[in-house]
mmCIF file of C-alpha atoms in Angstrom:
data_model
loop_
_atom_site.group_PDB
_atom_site.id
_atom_site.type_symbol
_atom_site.label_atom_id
_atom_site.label_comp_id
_atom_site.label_asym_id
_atom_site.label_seq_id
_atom_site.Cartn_x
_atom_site.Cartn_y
_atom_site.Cartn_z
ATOM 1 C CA UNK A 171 -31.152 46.843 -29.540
ATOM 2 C CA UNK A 172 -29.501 48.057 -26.405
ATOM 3 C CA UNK A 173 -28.313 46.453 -23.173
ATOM 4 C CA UNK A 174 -27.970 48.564 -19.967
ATOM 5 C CA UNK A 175 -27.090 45.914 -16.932
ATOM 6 C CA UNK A 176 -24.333 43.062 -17.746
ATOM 7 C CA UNK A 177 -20.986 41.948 -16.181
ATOM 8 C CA UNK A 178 -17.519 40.901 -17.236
ATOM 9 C CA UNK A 179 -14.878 39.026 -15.809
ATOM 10 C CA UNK A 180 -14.065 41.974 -13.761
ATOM 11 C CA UNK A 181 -16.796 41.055 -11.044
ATOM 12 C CA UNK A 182 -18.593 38.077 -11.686
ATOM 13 C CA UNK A 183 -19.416 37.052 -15.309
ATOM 14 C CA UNK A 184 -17.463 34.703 -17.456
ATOM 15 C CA UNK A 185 -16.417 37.007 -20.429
ATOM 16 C CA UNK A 186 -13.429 39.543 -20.301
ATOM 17 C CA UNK A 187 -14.187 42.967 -21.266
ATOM 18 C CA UNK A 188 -12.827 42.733 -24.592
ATOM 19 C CA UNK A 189 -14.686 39.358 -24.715
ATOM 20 C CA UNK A 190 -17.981 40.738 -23.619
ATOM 21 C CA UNK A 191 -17.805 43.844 -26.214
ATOM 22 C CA UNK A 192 -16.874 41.355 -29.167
ATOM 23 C CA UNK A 193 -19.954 39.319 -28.407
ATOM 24 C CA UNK A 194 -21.916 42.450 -27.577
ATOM 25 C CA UNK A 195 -21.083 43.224 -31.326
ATOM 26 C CA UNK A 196 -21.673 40.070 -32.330
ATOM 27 C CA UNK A 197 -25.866 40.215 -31.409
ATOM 28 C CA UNK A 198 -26.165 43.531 -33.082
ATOM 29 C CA UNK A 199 -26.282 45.385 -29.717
ATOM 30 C CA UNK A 200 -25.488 49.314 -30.582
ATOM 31 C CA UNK A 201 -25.592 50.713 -26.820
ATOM 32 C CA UNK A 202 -24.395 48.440 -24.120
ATOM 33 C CA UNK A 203 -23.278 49.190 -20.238
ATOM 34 C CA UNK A 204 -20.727 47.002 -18.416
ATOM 35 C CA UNK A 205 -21.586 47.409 -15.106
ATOM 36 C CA UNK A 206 -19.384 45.541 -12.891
ATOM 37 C CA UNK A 207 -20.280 44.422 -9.413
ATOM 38 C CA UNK A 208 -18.069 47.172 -7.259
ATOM 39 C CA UNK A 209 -15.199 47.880 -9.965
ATOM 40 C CA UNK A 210 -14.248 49.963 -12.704
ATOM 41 C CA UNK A 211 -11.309 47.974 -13.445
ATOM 42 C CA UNK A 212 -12.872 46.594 -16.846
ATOM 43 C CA UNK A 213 -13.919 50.118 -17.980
ATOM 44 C CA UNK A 214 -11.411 50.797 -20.024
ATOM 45 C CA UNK A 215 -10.399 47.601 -22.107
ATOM 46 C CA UNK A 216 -13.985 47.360 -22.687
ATOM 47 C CA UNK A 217 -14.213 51.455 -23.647
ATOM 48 C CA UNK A 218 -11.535 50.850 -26.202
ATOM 49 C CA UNK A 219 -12.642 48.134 -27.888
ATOM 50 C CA UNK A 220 -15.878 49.470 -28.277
ATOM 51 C CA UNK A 221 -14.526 52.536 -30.634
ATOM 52 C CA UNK A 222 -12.993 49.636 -32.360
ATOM 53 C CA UNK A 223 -16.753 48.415 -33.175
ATOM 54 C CA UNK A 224 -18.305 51.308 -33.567
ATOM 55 C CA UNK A 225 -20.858 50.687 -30.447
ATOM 56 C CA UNK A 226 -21.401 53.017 -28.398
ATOM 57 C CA UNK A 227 -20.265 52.662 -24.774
ATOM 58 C CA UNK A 228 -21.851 53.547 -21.522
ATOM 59 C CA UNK A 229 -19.076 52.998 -18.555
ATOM 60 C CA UNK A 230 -21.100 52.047 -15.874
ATOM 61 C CA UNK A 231 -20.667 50.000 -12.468
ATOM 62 C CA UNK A 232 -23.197 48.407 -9.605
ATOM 63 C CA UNK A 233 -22.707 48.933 -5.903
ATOM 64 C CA UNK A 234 -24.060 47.421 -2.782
ATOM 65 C CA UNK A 235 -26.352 49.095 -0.699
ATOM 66 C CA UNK A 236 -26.690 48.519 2.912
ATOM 67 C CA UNK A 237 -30.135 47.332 3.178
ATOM 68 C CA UNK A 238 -31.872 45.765 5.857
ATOM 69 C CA UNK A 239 -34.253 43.434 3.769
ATOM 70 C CA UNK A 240 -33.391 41.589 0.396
ATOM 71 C CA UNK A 241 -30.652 43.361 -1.852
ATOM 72 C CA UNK A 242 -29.935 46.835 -2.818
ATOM 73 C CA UNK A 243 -28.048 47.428 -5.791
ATOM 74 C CA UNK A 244 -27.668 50.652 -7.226
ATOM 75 C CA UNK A 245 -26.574 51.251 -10.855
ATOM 76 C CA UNK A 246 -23.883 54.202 -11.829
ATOM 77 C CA UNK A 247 -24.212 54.406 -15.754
ATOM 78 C CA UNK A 248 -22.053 56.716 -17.798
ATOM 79 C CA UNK A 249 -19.432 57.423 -15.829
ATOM 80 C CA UNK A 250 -16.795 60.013 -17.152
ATOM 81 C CA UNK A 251 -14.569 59.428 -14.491
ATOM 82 C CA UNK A 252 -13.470 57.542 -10.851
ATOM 83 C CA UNK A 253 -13.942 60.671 -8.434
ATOM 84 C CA UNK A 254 -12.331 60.456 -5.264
ATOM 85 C CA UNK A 255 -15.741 59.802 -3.918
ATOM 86 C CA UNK A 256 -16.154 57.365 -6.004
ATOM 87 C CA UNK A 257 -13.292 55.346 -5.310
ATOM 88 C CA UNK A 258 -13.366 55.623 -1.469
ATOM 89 C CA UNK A 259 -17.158 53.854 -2.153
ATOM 90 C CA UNK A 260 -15.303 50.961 -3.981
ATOM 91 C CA UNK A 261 -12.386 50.302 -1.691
ATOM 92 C CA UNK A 262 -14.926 50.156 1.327
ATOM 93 C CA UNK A 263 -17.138 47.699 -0.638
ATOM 94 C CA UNK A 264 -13.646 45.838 -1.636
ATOM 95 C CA UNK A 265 -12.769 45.437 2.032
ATOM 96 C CA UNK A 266 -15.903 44.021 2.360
ATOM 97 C CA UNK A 267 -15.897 41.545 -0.051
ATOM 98 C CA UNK A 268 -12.686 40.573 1.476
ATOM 99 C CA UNK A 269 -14.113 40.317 4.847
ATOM 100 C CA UNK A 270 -16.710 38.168 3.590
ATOM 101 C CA UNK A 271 -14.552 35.971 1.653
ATOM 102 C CA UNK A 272 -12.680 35.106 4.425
ATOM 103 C CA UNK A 273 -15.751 34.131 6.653
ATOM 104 C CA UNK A 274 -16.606 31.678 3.236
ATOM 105 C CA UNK A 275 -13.356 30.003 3.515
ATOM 106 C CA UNK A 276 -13.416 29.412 7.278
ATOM 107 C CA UNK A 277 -17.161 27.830 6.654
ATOM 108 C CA UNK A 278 -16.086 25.991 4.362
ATOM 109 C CA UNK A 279 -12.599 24.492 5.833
ATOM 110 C CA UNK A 280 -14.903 23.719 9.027
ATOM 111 C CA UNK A 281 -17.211 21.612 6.897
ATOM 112 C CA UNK A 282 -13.765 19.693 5.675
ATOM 113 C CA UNK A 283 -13.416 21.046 2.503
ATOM 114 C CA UNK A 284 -9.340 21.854 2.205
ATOM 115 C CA UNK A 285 -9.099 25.351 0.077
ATOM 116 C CA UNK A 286 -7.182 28.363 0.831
ATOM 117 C CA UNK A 287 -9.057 31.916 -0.114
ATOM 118 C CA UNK A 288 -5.552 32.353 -2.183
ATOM 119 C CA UNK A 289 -6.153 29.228 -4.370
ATOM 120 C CA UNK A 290 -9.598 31.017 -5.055
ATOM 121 C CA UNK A 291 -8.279 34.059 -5.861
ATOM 122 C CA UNK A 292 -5.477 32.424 -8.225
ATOM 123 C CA UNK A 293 -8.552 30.824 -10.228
ATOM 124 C CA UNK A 294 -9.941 34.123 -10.759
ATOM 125 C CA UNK A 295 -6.954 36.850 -10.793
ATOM 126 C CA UNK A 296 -8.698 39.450 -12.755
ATOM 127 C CA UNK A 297 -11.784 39.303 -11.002
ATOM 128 C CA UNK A 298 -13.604 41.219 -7.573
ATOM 129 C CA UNK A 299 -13.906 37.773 -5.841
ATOM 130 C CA UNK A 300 -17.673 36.986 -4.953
ATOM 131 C CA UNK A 301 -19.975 33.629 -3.890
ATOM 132 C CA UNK A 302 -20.370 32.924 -7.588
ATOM 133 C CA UNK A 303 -16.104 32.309 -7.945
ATOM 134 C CA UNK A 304 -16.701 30.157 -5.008
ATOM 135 C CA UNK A 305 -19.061 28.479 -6.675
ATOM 136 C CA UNK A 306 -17.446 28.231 -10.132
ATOM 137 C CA UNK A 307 -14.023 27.042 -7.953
ATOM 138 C CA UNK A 308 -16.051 23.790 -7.099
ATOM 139 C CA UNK A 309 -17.903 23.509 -10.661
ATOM 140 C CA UNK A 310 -13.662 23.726 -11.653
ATOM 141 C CA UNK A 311 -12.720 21.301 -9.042
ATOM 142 C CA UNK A 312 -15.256 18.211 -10.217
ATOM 143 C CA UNK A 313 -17.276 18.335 -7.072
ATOM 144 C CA UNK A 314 -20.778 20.357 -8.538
ATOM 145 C CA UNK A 315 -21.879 20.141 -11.612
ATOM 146 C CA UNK A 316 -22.856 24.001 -11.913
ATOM 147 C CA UNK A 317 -22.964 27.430 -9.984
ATOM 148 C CA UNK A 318 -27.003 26.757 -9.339
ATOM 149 C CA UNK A 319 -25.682 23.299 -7.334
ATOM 150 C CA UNK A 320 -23.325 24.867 -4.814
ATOM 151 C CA UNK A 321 -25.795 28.239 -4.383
ATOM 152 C CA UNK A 322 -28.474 25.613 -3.564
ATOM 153 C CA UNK A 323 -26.566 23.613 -1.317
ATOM 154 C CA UNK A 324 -23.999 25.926 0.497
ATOM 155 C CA UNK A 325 -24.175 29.692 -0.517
ATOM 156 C CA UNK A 326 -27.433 31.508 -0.781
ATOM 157 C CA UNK A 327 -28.873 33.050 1.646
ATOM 158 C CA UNK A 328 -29.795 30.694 4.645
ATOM 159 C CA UNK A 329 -27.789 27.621 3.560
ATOM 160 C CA UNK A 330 -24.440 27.246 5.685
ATOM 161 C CA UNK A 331 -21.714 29.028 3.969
ATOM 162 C CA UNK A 332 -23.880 31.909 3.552
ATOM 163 C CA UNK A 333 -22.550 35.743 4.717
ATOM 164 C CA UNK A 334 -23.762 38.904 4.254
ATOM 165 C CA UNK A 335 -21.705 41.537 2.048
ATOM 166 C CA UNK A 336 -21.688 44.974 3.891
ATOM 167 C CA UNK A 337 -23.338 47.727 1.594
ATOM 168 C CA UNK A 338 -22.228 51.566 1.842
ATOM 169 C CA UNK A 339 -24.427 53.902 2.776
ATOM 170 C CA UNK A 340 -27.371 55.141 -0.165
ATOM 171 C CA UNK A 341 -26.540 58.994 -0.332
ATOM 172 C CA UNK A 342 -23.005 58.769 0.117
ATOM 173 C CA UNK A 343 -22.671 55.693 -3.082
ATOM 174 C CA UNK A 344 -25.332 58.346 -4.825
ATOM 175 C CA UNK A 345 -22.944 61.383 -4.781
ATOM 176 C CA UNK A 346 -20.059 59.166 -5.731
ATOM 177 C CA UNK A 347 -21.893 58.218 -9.148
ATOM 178 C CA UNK A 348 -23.399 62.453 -9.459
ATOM 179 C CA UNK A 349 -19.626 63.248 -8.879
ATOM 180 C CA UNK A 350 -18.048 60.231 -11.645
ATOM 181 C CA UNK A 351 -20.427 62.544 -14.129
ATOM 182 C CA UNK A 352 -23.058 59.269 -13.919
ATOM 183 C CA UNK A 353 -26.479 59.215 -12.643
ATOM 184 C CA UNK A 354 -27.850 56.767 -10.327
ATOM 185 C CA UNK A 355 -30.333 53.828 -11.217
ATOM 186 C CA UNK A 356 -32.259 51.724 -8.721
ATOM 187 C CA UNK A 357 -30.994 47.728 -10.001
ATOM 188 C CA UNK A 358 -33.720 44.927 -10.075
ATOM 189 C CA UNK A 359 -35.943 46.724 -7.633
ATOM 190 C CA UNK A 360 -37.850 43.667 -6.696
ATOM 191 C CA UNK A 361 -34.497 42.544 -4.971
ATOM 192 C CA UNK A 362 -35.345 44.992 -2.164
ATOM 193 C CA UNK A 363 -38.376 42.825 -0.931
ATOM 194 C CA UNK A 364 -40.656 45.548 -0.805
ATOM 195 C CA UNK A 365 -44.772 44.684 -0.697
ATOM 196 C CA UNK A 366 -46.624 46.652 -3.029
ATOM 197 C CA UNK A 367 -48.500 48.485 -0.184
ATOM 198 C CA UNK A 368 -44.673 50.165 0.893
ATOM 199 C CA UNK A 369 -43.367 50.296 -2.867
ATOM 200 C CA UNK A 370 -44.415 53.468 -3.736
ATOM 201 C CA UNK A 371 -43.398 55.146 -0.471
ATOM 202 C CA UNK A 372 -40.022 53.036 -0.981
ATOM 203 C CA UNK A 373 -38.983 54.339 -4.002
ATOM 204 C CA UNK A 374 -40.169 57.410 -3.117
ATOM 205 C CA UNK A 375 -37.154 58.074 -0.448
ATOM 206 C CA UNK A 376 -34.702 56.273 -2.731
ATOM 207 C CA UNK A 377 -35.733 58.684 -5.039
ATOM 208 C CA UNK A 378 -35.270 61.782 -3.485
ATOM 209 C CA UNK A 379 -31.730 60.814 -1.782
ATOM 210 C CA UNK A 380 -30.839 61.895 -5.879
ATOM 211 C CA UNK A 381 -32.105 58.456 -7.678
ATOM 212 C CA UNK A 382 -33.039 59.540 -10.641
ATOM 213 C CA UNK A 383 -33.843 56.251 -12.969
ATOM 214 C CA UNK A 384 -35.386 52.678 -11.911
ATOM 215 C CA UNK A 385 -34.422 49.489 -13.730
ATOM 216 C CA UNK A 386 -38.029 48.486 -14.831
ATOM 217 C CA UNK A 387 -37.354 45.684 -16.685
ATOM 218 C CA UNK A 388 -34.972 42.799 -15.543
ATOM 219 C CA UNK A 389 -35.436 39.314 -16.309
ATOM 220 C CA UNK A 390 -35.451 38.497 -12.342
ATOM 221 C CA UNK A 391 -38.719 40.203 -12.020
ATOM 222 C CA UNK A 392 -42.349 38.712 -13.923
ATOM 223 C CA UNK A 393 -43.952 40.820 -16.804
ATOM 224 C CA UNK A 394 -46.229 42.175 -14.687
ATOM 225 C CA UNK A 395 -44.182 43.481 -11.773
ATOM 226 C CA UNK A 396 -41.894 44.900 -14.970
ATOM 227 C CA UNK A 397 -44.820 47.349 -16.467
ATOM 228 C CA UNK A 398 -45.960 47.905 -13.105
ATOM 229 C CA UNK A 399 -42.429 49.023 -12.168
ATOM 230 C CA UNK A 400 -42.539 51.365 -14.854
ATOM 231 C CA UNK A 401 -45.731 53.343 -14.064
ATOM 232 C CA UNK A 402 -44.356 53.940 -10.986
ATOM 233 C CA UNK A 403 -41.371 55.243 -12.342
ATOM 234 C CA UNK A 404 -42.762 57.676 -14.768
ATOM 235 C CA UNK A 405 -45.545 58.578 -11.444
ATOM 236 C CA UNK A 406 -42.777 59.429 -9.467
ATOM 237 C CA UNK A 407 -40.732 61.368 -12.157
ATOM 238 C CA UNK A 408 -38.090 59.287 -12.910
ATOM 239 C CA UNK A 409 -36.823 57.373 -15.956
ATOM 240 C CA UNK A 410 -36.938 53.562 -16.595
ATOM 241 C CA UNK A 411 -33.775 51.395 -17.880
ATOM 242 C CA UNK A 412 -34.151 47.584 -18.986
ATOM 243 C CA UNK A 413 -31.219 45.503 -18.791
ATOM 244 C CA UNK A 414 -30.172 42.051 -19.419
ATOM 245 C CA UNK A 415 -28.060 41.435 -16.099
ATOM 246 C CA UNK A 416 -26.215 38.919 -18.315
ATOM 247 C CA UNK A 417 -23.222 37.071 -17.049
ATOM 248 C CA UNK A 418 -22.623 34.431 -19.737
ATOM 249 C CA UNK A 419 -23.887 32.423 -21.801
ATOM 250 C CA UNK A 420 -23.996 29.401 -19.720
ATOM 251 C CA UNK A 421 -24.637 31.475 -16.504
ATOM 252 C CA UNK A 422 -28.156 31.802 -16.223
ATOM 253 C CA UNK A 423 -30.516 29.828 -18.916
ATOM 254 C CA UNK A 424 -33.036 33.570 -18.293
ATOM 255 C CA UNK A 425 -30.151 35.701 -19.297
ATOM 256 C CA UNK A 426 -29.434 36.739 -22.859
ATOM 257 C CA UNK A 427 -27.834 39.715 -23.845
ATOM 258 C CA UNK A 428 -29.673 42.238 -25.449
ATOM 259 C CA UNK A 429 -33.032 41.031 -24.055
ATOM 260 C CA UNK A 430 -34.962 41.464 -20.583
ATOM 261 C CA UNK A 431 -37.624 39.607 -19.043
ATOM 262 C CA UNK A 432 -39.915 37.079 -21.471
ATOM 263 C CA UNK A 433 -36.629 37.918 -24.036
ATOM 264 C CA UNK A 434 -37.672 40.864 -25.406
ATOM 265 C CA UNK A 435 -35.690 42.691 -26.908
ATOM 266 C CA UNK A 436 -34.591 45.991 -24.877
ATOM 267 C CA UNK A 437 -35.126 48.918 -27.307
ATOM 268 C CA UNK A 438 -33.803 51.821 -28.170
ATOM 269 C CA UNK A 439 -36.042 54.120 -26.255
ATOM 270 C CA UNK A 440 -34.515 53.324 -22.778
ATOM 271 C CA UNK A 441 -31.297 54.599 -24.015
ATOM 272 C CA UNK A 442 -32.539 57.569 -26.434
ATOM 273 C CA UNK A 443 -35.576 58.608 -24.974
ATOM 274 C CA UNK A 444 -34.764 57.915 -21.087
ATOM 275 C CA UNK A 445 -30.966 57.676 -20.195
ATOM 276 C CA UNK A 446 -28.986 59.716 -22.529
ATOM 277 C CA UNK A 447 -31.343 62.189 -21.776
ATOM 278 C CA UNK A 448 -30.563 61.745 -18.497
ATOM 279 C CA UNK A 449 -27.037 62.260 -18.855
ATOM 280 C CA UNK A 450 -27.430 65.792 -20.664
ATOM 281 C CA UNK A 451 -28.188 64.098 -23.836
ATOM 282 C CA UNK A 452 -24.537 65.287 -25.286
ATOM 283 C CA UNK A 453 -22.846 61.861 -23.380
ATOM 284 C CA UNK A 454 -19.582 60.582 -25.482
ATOM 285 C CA UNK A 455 -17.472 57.296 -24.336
ATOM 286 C CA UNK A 456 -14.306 58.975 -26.332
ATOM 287 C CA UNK A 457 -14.326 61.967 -24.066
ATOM 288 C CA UNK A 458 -14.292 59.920 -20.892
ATOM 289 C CA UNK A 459 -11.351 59.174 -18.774
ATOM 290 C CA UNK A 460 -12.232 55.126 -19.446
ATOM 291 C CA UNK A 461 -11.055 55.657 -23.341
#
């Protein structure tokens, strides 16, 4: 059993790293990506605990893309290293972030709540601030019961403290992950709000900007879309991943890790037969910069 899609404390889950790769161990899981939401910065605690446990370790991270419908994310797995590239793509998405965090505080100081963006950020020091520390601030504070409660009322798309985060451009975050020594994997594709009639076409220019693998299976999407997903992918000549997307265990009641959508299990094939391949099929965690 494998995982290929899950998040730490670094971005927006509620495990550490070293946290995440100790309960990663704990469900059996032999393969396992942390993919942070724009940051490496958990990479490496995460790396050496892994040798620790004898799992092997795909560094990975997922950016923002800019994206005029829905959500873009595109997946970097097995990274080797933070290439200039690379890094320039995360400190523009950071400045983002920040940008948008700031807008989120000003909403929500207007609507009379009294919170500074630095009491936010002292909750969460180890973290790439996001909506979901927002919303875990005021699950903190007493005044929501859980994440889903302030999304719903204040932070999703459409409700009042809602702003967009600024992607990067596709090609430019693509060659940043080609030259980290990682290959690039189109997140959740249902995200992008695509109708069926423009999929194919869709994915078709995503693909040949230097896409070369499609997340299939996600628990966001139904079963159907999933093994629909992935006879596109294998039409179009590129490989299929399955991942979790798990943030916690009291995160999201759809999200376990290890599993994908209707909890099945995510097998080894999507790591033997599809990434590592992928990746030259010689790929080693140990001789990474992360470890």
């Amino acid at each position: 059993m494998i995982d290929l899609h899950t998040h730490s404390t670094a971005s927006d889950g509620i495990l550490s790293p070293k946290e995440l790769a100790l309960y990663v161990s704990e469900k059996n899981i032999s393969t396992w990506a942390l993919t942070d939401h724009d940051t490496v910065s958990g990479l490496s605690d995460a790396a050496k605990t892994c040798s620790t446990l004898g799992i092997n370790f795909i560094p990975g991270i997922e950016l923002n893309i800019e994206w005029n419908t829905g959500e873009f994310h595109l997946l970097g797995l097995g990274l080797c290293r933070i290439s200039p590239e690379l890094q320039e793509v995360i400190d523009f998405l950071t400045e983002s972030r920040e940008n948008r965090n700031r807008i989120i505080i000003q909403k929500m100081n207007d609507a009379g709540f009294d919170f500074t963006l630095e009491q936010i950020k002292e909750a969460f020091p180890f973290s790439q601030l996001g909506r979901p520390h927002f919303a875990e601030f005021f699950v903190q504070k007493g005044i929501a019961k859980n994440r889903q409660e302030v999304f719903a009322k204040y932070l999703a798309n459409g409700r009042a403290w809602y702003a967009a985060h600024q992607g990067v451009n596709l090609e430019k975050a693509v060659h940043a992950v080609k030259t980290s020594g990682g290959v690039a994997v189109l997140a959740h594709p249902m995200s992008l709000y695509v109708s069926w009639k423009n999929m194919p076409d869709v994915i078709a220019k995503i693909r040949d900007t230097g896409v070369m693998g499609l997340e299939a299976f996600h628990p966001g999407a139904r079963n159907s879309e999933c093994f629909r997903l992935a006879e596109l992918a294998e039409n179009l000549g590129m490989f299929v991943t399955a991942g979790s997307d798990f943030h916690g265990k009291s995160v999201r009641a759809d999200r376990h890790i290890g599993r994908t959508i209707g909890n099945r299990k995510i097998e080894d094939k999507f790591w033997d037969e599809e990434l590592k391949p992928a990746l030259g099929g010689n790929f080693d965690f140990k001789n990474t910069d992360f470890f």
